Short mmCIF file of C-alpha atoms and ligand atoms in Angstrom, two decimals:
data_model
loop_
_atom_site.label_atom_id
_atom_site.label_comp_id
_atom_site.label_asym_id
_atom_site.label_seq_id
_atom_site.Cartn_x
_atom_site.Cartn_y
_atom_site.Cartn_z
CA MET A 1 78.90 91.65 13.50
CA ASN A 2 82.05 92.47 15.55
CA ASP A 3 84.48 92.03 12.64
CA ALA A 4 83.49 95.59 11.68
CA TYR A 5 84.65 98.93 13.11
CA GLU A 6 81.99 100.65 15.19
CA VAL A 7 81.12 104.30 15.59
CA ASP A 8 78.01 106.11 16.80
CA THR A 9 77.45 108.50 13.90
CA VAL A 10 78.68 108.33 10.31
CA ILE A 11 78.44 111.33 8.02
CA VAL A 12 79.04 110.54 4.35
CA GLY A 13 80.65 113.47 2.55
CA ALA A 14 83.24 116.04 3.64
CA GLY A 15 81.69 118.90 1.73
CA ILE A 16 80.71 121.98 3.69
CA VAL A 17 77.38 120.49 4.79
CA GLY A 18 78.86 117.21 6.08
CA VAL A 19 81.65 119.11 7.84
CA ALA A 20 79.23 121.64 9.40
CA LEU A 21 77.09 118.75 10.61
CA ALA A 22 80.14 116.96 12.03
CA ARG A 23 81.04 120.14 13.93
CA GLU A 24 77.48 120.49 15.23
CA LEU A 25 77.09 116.88 16.39
CA ALA A 26 80.61 116.48 17.77
CA SER A 27 80.11 119.71 19.75
CA ALA A 28 76.94 118.11 21.16
CA GLY A 29 79.08 115.21 22.40
CA ARG A 30 78.44 112.63 19.66
CA ASP A 31 81.09 110.22 18.44
CA VAL A 32 81.30 111.27 14.76
CA LEU A 33 83.19 109.86 11.78
CA VAL A 34 83.07 111.65 8.42
CA ILE A 35 83.74 109.41 5.43
CA GLU A 36 84.93 111.08 2.24
CA ARG A 37 85.64 109.51 -1.13
CA GLU A 38 88.26 112.09 -2.13
CA LYS A 39 91.72 112.62 -0.62
CA ARG A 40 90.77 116.13 0.48
CA HIS A 41 87.61 117.78 1.78
CA GLY A 42 85.43 120.04 -0.37
CA GLN A 43 86.50 118.88 -3.82
CA HIS A 44 83.03 119.09 -5.36
CA GLN A 45 80.26 121.68 -4.89
CA SER A 46 81.89 123.17 -1.80
CA SER A 47 84.90 124.53 -3.68
CA ARG A 48 83.37 124.76 -7.15
CA ASN A 49 80.86 127.47 -6.35
CA SER A 50 80.59 131.25 -6.70
CA GLY A 51 81.58 131.92 -3.08
CA VAL A 52 78.62 134.24 -2.65
CA ILE A 53 77.06 134.89 0.76
CA HIS A 54 73.46 135.05 -0.38
CA ALA A 55 70.91 137.40 1.18
CA GLY A 56 67.95 135.02 0.70
CA PHE A 57 65.53 136.67 -1.73
CA TYR A 58 65.44 134.03 -4.49
CA TYR A 59 63.43 131.39 -2.63
CA PRO A 60 59.68 131.02 -2.03
CA SER A 61 58.78 132.27 1.45
CA GLY A 62 58.25 129.37 3.82
CA SER A 63 60.75 127.16 1.98
CA LEU A 64 63.64 125.78 4.01
CA LYS A 65 66.06 127.78 1.85
CA ALA A 66 64.21 131.03 2.62
CA ARG A 67 63.75 130.22 6.31
CA LEU A 68 67.44 129.57 6.84
CA CYS A 69 69.15 131.98 4.45
CA ARG A 70 68.37 135.37 6.00
CA GLY A 71 69.76 134.42 9.43
CA ALA A 72 72.57 132.38 7.89
CA ASN A 73 73.73 135.47 5.96
CA ARG A 74 74.12 137.51 9.17
CA ASP A 75 75.68 134.62 11.09
CA LEU A 76 78.20 133.90 8.35
CA TYR A 77 79.51 137.49 8.38
CA ARG A 78 79.87 137.28 12.17
CA TYR A 79 81.61 133.91 11.94
CA ALA A 80 83.99 135.03 9.18
CA GLU A 81 84.83 138.20 11.12
CA SER A 82 85.53 136.31 14.34
CA ARG A 83 87.73 133.67 12.66
CA GLY A 84 89.58 136.00 10.26
CA ILE A 85 88.19 134.24 7.16
CA PRO A 86 88.61 136.38 4.02
CA HIS A 87 85.20 137.83 3.10
CA LYS A 88 83.68 141.10 1.87
CA LYS A 89 80.17 142.52 2.05
CA VAL A 90 80.40 144.00 -1.44
CA GLY A 91 76.67 144.18 -2.25
CA LYS A 92 74.97 143.06 -5.41
CA LEU A 93 72.84 144.43 -8.23
CA VAL A 94 70.26 142.26 -9.98
CA VAL A 95 69.60 143.98 -13.28
CA ALA A 96 66.68 144.03 -15.69
CA ALA A 97 68.15 144.42 -19.17
CA ASN A 98 64.90 145.78 -20.64
CA ALA A 99 61.34 146.75 -19.73
CA ASP A 100 60.10 143.15 -20.13
CA GLU A 101 62.41 141.96 -17.36
CA VAL A 102 61.15 144.49 -14.83
CA VAL A 103 58.26 142.18 -13.88
CA GLY A 104 60.80 139.51 -12.88
CA LEU A 105 62.71 142.09 -10.88
CA GLN A 106 59.57 143.20 -9.03
CA ARG A 107 58.66 139.58 -8.31
CA LEU A 108 62.11 139.08 -6.80
CA ALA A 109 61.83 142.22 -4.67
CA ALA A 110 58.37 141.12 -3.45
CA ARG A 111 59.75 137.72 -2.55
CA GLY A 112 62.60 139.39 -0.67
CA ALA A 113 60.10 141.49 1.30
CA GLU A 114 58.02 138.37 2.15
CA CYS A 115 61.17 136.63 3.37
CA GLY A 116 62.20 139.67 5.46
CA VAL A 117 65.48 140.26 3.60
CA ASP A 118 67.09 143.48 4.82
CA GLY A 119 67.76 146.59 2.79
CA LEU A 120 66.61 145.61 -0.72
CA GLU A 121 66.08 148.69 -2.89
CA ILE A 122 64.69 149.02 -6.42
CA LEU A 123 66.77 151.46 -8.48
CA ASP A 124 66.05 153.05 -11.84
CA ALA A 125 68.74 153.04 -14.51
CA ASP A 126 70.25 156.40 -13.45
CA GLN A 127 70.45 155.41 -9.80
CA ALA A 128 72.10 152.11 -10.72
CA ARG A 129 74.59 153.86 -13.01
CA ARG A 130 75.53 156.29 -10.25
CA LEU A 131 76.74 153.21 -8.34
CA GLU A 132 78.27 151.43 -11.34
CA PRO A 133 78.93 153.87 -14.22
CA GLN A 134 79.71 151.11 -16.78
CA LEU A 135 76.46 149.25 -16.08
CA SER A 136 73.76 148.98 -18.72
CA CYS A 137 70.30 148.26 -17.33
CA PHE A 138 66.66 149.32 -17.36
CA ALA A 139 66.26 148.92 -13.59
CA ALA A 140 67.97 147.03 -10.78
CA ILE A 141 67.62 145.67 -7.26
CA LEU A 142 70.38 146.61 -4.86
CA SER A 143 71.07 143.98 -2.21
CA PRO A 144 73.54 145.48 0.27
CA SER A 145 73.83 142.33 2.44
CA THR A 146 75.13 140.05 -0.36
CA GLY A 147 78.86 139.42 -0.19
CA VAL A 148 81.66 136.96 -0.92
CA ILE A 149 83.78 134.59 1.13
CA ASP A 150 86.72 132.29 0.47
CA PRO A 151 84.81 128.95 0.42
CA LEU A 152 87.78 126.71 1.18
CA ALA A 153 89.05 128.89 4.04
CA TYR A 154 85.54 128.72 5.48
CA LEU A 155 85.40 124.95 5.10
CA LEU A 156 88.84 124.53 6.66
CA SER A 157 87.78 126.58 9.67
CA LEU A 158 84.66 124.44 10.19
CA ARG A 159 86.68 121.27 9.81
CA GLY A 160 89.24 122.46 12.38
CA GLU A 161 86.42 123.10 14.84
CA ALA A 162 84.79 119.73 14.08
CA GLU A 163 88.09 117.96 14.77
CA ALA A 164 88.72 120.02 17.90
CA ALA A 165 85.28 118.85 19.12
CA GLY A 166 86.33 115.22 18.52
CA ALA A 167 85.07 114.39 15.00
CA SER A 168 87.30 112.09 12.92
CA PHE A 169 87.73 112.02 9.16
CA ALA A 170 88.38 108.99 6.94
CA MET A 171 89.49 110.23 3.51
CA SER A 172 89.85 108.29 0.23
CA CYS A 173 87.05 106.02 1.40
CA ARG A 174 83.83 105.55 -0.56
CA VAL A 175 80.63 104.17 0.95
CA VAL A 176 79.39 101.66 -1.61
CA ARG A 177 76.64 99.86 0.26
CA GLY A 178 74.66 99.90 3.50
CA GLU A 179 72.41 97.41 5.21
CA LEU A 180 70.18 98.00 8.23
CA GLY A 181 70.56 95.37 10.97
CA THR A 182 69.18 95.14 14.48
CA ALA A 183 72.12 97.11 15.96
CA GLY A 184 72.13 99.82 13.31
CA TRP A 185 73.74 100.30 9.92
CA ARG A 186 76.47 98.13 8.48
CA LEU A 187 78.41 99.96 5.76
CA TRP A 188 80.79 98.68 3.10
CA LEU A 189 83.59 101.11 2.32
CA ALA A 190 85.95 100.97 -0.64
CA ALA A 191 89.19 102.17 0.99
CA GLU A 192 92.80 102.24 -0.26
CA GLU A 193 93.53 99.04 1.70
CA GLY A 194 90.49 97.25 0.23
CA MET A 195 86.89 96.74 1.34
CA VAL A 196 86.24 97.69 4.98
CA GLN A 197 83.07 97.23 7.04
CA LEU A 198 81.78 99.65 9.61
CA GLU A 199 78.77 99.74 11.92
CA CYS A 200 76.99 102.84 13.10
CA ARG A 201 73.81 103.84 14.91
CA LEU A 202 73.14 106.96 12.89
CA LEU A 203 73.90 107.43 9.19
CA LEU A 204 73.77 110.90 7.66
CA ASN A 205 73.93 111.08 3.90
CA CYS A 206 75.60 114.39 2.95
CA ALA A 207 76.95 113.15 -0.37
CA GLY A 208 75.89 116.25 -2.32
CA VAL A 209 75.26 115.53 -6.01
CA GLU A 210 75.61 111.82 -5.23
CA ALA A 211 73.22 111.69 -2.26
CA PRO A 212 70.42 110.08 -4.33
CA MET A 213 72.85 107.48 -5.74
CA LEU A 214 74.06 106.65 -2.23
CA ALA A 215 70.49 106.37 -0.90
CA ALA A 216 69.79 103.87 -3.70
CA CYS A 217 72.64 101.67 -2.33
CA LEU A 218 71.16 101.54 1.20
CA GLU A 219 69.19 98.33 1.54
CA GLY A 220 65.82 98.92 3.15
CA TYR A 221 65.54 102.52 2.01
CA PRO A 222 62.44 102.64 -0.22
CA ALA A 223 63.59 102.89 -3.84
CA ASP A 224 60.60 105.05 -4.71
CA ARG A 225 61.80 107.71 -2.26
CA VAL A 226 65.08 108.26 -4.12
CA PRO A 227 64.35 111.59 -5.80
CA PRO A 228 64.76 112.06 -9.54
CA HIS A 229 68.04 113.92 -10.03
CA TYR A 230 70.06 115.48 -12.79
CA LEU A 231 73.46 117.08 -13.27
CA ALA A 232 73.40 120.81 -14.03
CA LYS A 233 76.97 121.83 -14.74
CA GLY A 234 78.06 125.45 -14.51
CA HIS A 235 81.22 126.87 -16.11
CA PHE A 236 83.17 129.90 -14.91
CA PHE A 237 85.36 132.23 -16.97
CA THR A 238 87.82 134.89 -15.86
CA CYS A 239 88.43 138.08 -17.80
CA THR A 240 91.79 139.38 -19.03
CA ALA A 241 90.45 142.96 -19.26
CA PRO A 242 89.95 145.14 -16.17
CA VAL A 243 86.37 144.68 -14.93
CA PRO A 244 84.92 148.08 -13.95
CA PHE A 245 82.47 147.00 -11.22
CA ASN A 246 82.62 147.17 -7.44
CA ARG A 247 79.55 145.02 -6.78
CA LEU A 248 78.33 141.63 -7.92
CA VAL A 249 76.07 141.93 -10.97
CA TYR A 250 73.37 139.35 -11.72
CA PRO A 251 70.70 139.15 -14.41
CA VAL A 252 67.07 138.34 -13.58
CA PRO A 253 67.27 134.59 -12.84
CA GLY A 254 66.31 131.83 -15.26
CA SER A 255 64.56 128.58 -14.33
CA VAL A 256 67.62 126.40 -13.58
CA GLY A 257 70.42 128.75 -12.49
CA LEU A 258 70.70 132.35 -11.37
CA GLY A 259 72.02 133.37 -14.79
CA VAL A 260 75.62 134.15 -15.83
CA HIS A 261 76.73 136.74 -13.29
CA LEU A 262 79.76 138.72 -12.28
CA THR A 263 81.31 137.68 -8.99
CA LEU A 264 84.24 139.39 -7.34
CA ASP A 265 86.52 137.15 -5.32
CA VAL A 266 87.68 138.28 -1.90
CA ASP A 267 90.92 139.55 -3.51
CA GLY A 268 88.85 141.69 -5.92
CA SER A 269 89.46 139.54 -9.02
CA ALA A 270 86.44 139.03 -11.26
CA LYS A 271 84.86 135.89 -12.67
CA PHE A 272 81.75 135.24 -14.74
CA GLY A 273 79.42 132.28 -14.49
CA PRO A 274 78.03 129.82 -13.90
CA ASP A 275 76.01 128.99 -17.01
CA VAL A 276 73.86 125.84 -17.16
CA GLU A 277 74.61 122.70 -19.15
CA LEU A 278 72.73 119.47 -18.44
CA VAL A 279 75.31 116.68 -18.52
CA GLU A 280 75.25 112.90 -18.17
CA ARG A 281 78.43 112.41 -16.14
CA MET A 282 80.63 114.26 -13.66
CA SER A 283 83.38 116.17 -15.45
CA TYR A 284 84.85 119.55 -14.61
CA ASP A 285 86.40 120.50 -17.94
CA VAL A 286 85.69 124.00 -19.25
CA PRO A 287 85.56 123.95 -23.06
CA PRO A 288 86.78 127.36 -24.31
CA ALA A 289 83.91 127.35 -26.85
CA ARG A 290 81.38 127.80 -24.02
CA ALA A 291 82.62 131.40 -23.80
CA GLU A 292 80.50 132.21 -26.88
CA GLY A 293 77.27 132.14 -24.85
CA PHE A 294 78.92 134.23 -22.13
CA TYR A 295 79.72 137.25 -24.31
CA ASP A 296 76.05 137.88 -25.15
CA ALA A 297 74.89 137.30 -21.57
CA ILE A 298 77.53 139.62 -20.06
CA ARG A 299 77.13 142.37 -22.67
CA LYS A 300 73.50 142.74 -21.64
CA PHE A 301 74.79 144.45 -18.48
CA TRP A 302 78.37 145.30 -19.57
CA PRO A 303 78.39 146.31 -23.25
CA GLY A 304 82.08 147.23 -22.88
CA LEU A 305 83.26 143.62 -22.48
CA PRO A 306 86.16 143.37 -24.99
CA ASN A 307 86.27 140.57 -27.59
CA ALA A 308 88.45 137.56 -26.79
CA SER A 309 88.84 138.59 -23.13
CA LEU A 310 87.26 135.53 -21.43
CA GLN A 311 89.46 132.65 -20.25
CA PRO A 312 88.23 129.22 -19.04
CA SER A 313 88.48 128.98 -15.26
CA TYR A 314 86.65 126.14 -13.45
CA ALA A 315 83.30 124.32 -13.34
CA GLY A 316 80.92 122.98 -10.73
CA ILE A 317 77.94 120.64 -10.77
CA ARG A 318 74.80 121.50 -8.83
CA ALA A 319 73.01 118.90 -6.68
CA LYS A 320 69.71 119.08 -8.53
CA ILE A 321 66.64 116.99 -7.73
CA GLY A 322 63.10 117.05 -9.13
CA SER A 323 62.26 117.90 -12.70
CA VAL A 324 64.48 120.13 -14.80
CA GLY A 325 63.65 123.79 -14.30
CA ALA A 326 61.07 123.28 -11.53
CA SER A 327 61.61 125.17 -8.29
CA GLN A 328 62.77 122.69 -5.68
CA ASP A 329 63.47 123.07 -1.98
CA TRP A 330 66.15 121.19 -0.05
CA VAL A 331 64.95 117.84 1.29
CA VAL A 332 65.90 116.70 4.81
CA ASP A 333 64.61 113.15 4.74
CA MET A 334 64.23 111.99 8.35
CA PRO A 335 63.34 108.54 9.75
CA SER A 336 59.84 109.86 10.53
CA ASP A 337 59.49 110.66 6.80
CA HIS A 338 60.80 107.42 5.29
CA GLY A 339 60.34 104.92 8.11
CA VAL A 340 63.92 103.57 8.10
CA GLY A 341 65.68 103.80 11.48
CA GLY A 342 68.83 105.86 12.01
CA LEU A 343 69.07 107.35 8.53
CA VAL A 344 68.94 110.96 7.36
CA ASN A 345 69.35 111.88 3.69
CA LEU A 346 70.03 115.41 2.56
CA PHE A 347 68.85 115.72 -1.02
CA GLY A 348 69.20 118.59 -3.47
CA ILE A 349 71.53 120.75 -1.37
CA GLU A 350 72.28 123.24 -4.09
CA SER A 351 72.73 127.01 -3.67
CA PRO A 352 72.57 128.68 -1.13
CA GLY A 353 74.00 125.60 0.59
CA MET A 354 77.38 127.17 1.31
CA THR A 355 75.80 130.25 2.90
CA CYS A 356 73.44 128.05 4.95
CA ALA A 357 75.67 125.06 5.80
CA VAL A 358 75.84 125.81 9.53
CA ALA A 359 72.15 126.76 9.72
CA LEU A 360 71.25 123.54 7.89
CA ALA A 361 73.41 121.52 10.29
CA GLN A 362 71.60 123.14 13.21
CA GLU A 363 68.25 122.34 11.58
CA VAL A 364 69.21 118.67 11.12
CA SER A 365 70.42 118.51 14.69
CA ARG A 366 67.12 120.02 15.91
CA ARG A 367 65.13 117.44 13.93
CA LEU A 368 67.30 114.63 15.30
CA ARG A 369 66.50 115.80 18.83
CA VAL A 370 62.78 115.93 18.01
CA GLU A 371 63.03 112.29 16.87
CA SER A 372 65.01 111.37 20.02
CA LEU A 373 68.02 110.43 17.90
CA LEU A 374 70.40 112.82 19.66
C1 FAD B 401 78.30 126.15 -9.72
C2 FAD B 401 77.83 126.31 -8.30
C3 FAD B 401 77.74 127.60 -7.74
C4 FAD B 401 77.29 127.74 -6.42
N1 FAD B 401 77.31 128.99 -5.84
C5 FAD B 401 76.97 129.13 -4.53
C6 FAD B 401 77.09 130.39 -3.89
O1 FAD B 401 77.57 131.35 -4.47
N2 FAD B 401 76.67 130.50 -2.61
C7 FAD B 401 76.16 129.44 -1.92
O2 FAD B 401 75.76 129.60 -0.77
N3 FAD B 401 76.08 128.21 -2.49
C8 FAD B 401 76.50 128.04 -3.76
N4 FAD B 401 76.45 126.81 -4.36
C9 FAD B 401 75.92 125.69 -3.59
C10 FAD B 401 76.92 125.15 -2.59
O3 FAD B 401 78.20 125.06 -3.16
C11 FAD B 401 76.42 123.76 -2.16
O4 FAD B 401 75.09 123.87 -1.71
C12 FAD B 401 77.25 123.19 -1.01
O5 FAD B 401 78.62 123.23 -1.32
C13 FAD B 401 76.80 121.75 -0.78
O6 FAD B 401 77.71 121.13 0.07
P1 FAD B 401 77.62 119.56 0.30
O7 FAD B 401 78.55 119.29 1.42
O8 FAD B 401 76.18 119.18 0.44
O9 FAD B 401 78.07 118.91 -1.09
P2 FAD B 401 79.52 118.67 -1.71
O10 FAD B 401 80.43 119.80 -1.49
O11 FAD B 401 79.30 118.27 -3.12
O12 FAD B 401 80.07 117.45 -0.88
C14 FAD B 401 79.61 116.13 -1.00
C15 FAD B 401 80.78 115.23 -0.69
O13 FAD B 401 80.33 113.88 -0.64
C16 FAD B 401 81.37 113.05 -1.15
N5 FAD B 401 80.77 111.77 -1.53
C17 FAD B 401 79.81 111.55 -2.46
N6 FAD B 401 79.47 110.24 -2.50
C18 FAD B 401 80.24 109.62 -1.56
C19 FAD B 401 80.34 108.26 -1.13
N7 FAD B 401 79.57 107.29 -1.65
N8 FAD B 401 81.24 107.97 -0.15
C20 FAD B 401 82.03 108.94 0.39
N9 FAD B 401 81.96 110.24 0.01
C21 FAD B 401 81.07 110.58 -0.95
C22 FAD B 401 81.90 113.85 -2.33
O14 FAD B 401 83.20 113.43 -2.71
C23 FAD B 401 81.86 115.26 -1.77
O15 FAD B 401 83.09 115.66 -1.17
C24 FAD B 401 76.91 126.61 -5.66
C25 FAD B 401 77.03 125.33 -6.22
C26 FAD B 401 77.50 125.18 -7.52
C27 FAD B 401 77.68 123.80 -8.07
#
């Protein structure tokens, strides 16, 4: 086995979760190597998101998402402040377009209260319009602790700290296969110089959308534990007209996504999205024709949106597991769950995964300690 490189801990995926985990484990003194298929970090979900620092009121109380998000929201503002990462606590309105949607709004507010989310307030239409005069709505929830951050500046900061703590990164290197031996995992990597082998004691699968596919290539990992998964693409559009809002504006959420919403970037520029399209393969094109569905969705809360003002911007693909439309928590699949030594899979790390990346890394690290793997 000594024709292969050796390292204690391999993290597959240099998205924000893999990088946050590298920072966490390297800071705890582990010898960590992050392996990333792309030339640069964060090329998938971690840069192709809305950049929203979520408050944590969308998720069932007791779920991992809910348990982590409230504290992660506060910690992320503190972290961004201390590192000079561009961010803004702009606040957000979730709006009911008509009386029928008020039930959904109340359900959301109740969930927020159960999860202990700070400062949520239900507003009637007049109160909401005093905040945002161009807004059309029947009622709204105001979430003052929702904000925005520059996702790549955040990722870069975490990566810098991971490297300063001793973590290494191997880019342009794809893990194609793994096999569990007596000494740990042997991995096959497709690198620029050809196929390379590597051995590690601990293997952490942070491959985002592709985490289930990677798990299926790890010999010994039970095939029936690979979760069903699907690709839910979301497109974003910018607007050529001035957008007259100072806060983020969201509709009452649908079953797969949060609904086409208005997000303000840290520089104040506006974008709309993401919608939901179930796709068969990874592709980030934004067909201009998708704008058609956006006009109706946006005019429910902003009737003044001018014709022909939306321009294709970018797209992202959510790491979805389970059945389409069903509520699904993140899965941290530990050796005590699946019975395979030295392997942790993170499945279904969709939103609010950027907000919670550090909190999730701390949670994984805690579970590793419980299983005497750290
Ligand atoms: C449209 C959209 C909007 C979102 N909006 C928000 C938001 O506003 N706020 C929020 O908190 N969250 C949001 N999210 C969720 C958030 O972006 C993700 O939860 C988070 O980025 C997940 O990070 P990750 O590191 O798990 O995955 P990724 O960023 O996808 O990283 C996985 C990495 O693994 C690499 N990889 C895959 N397979 C292999 C392999 N075999 N070998 C080597 N490398 C491999 C990939 O190249 C990739 O770089 C959004 C997501 C999407 C898609």
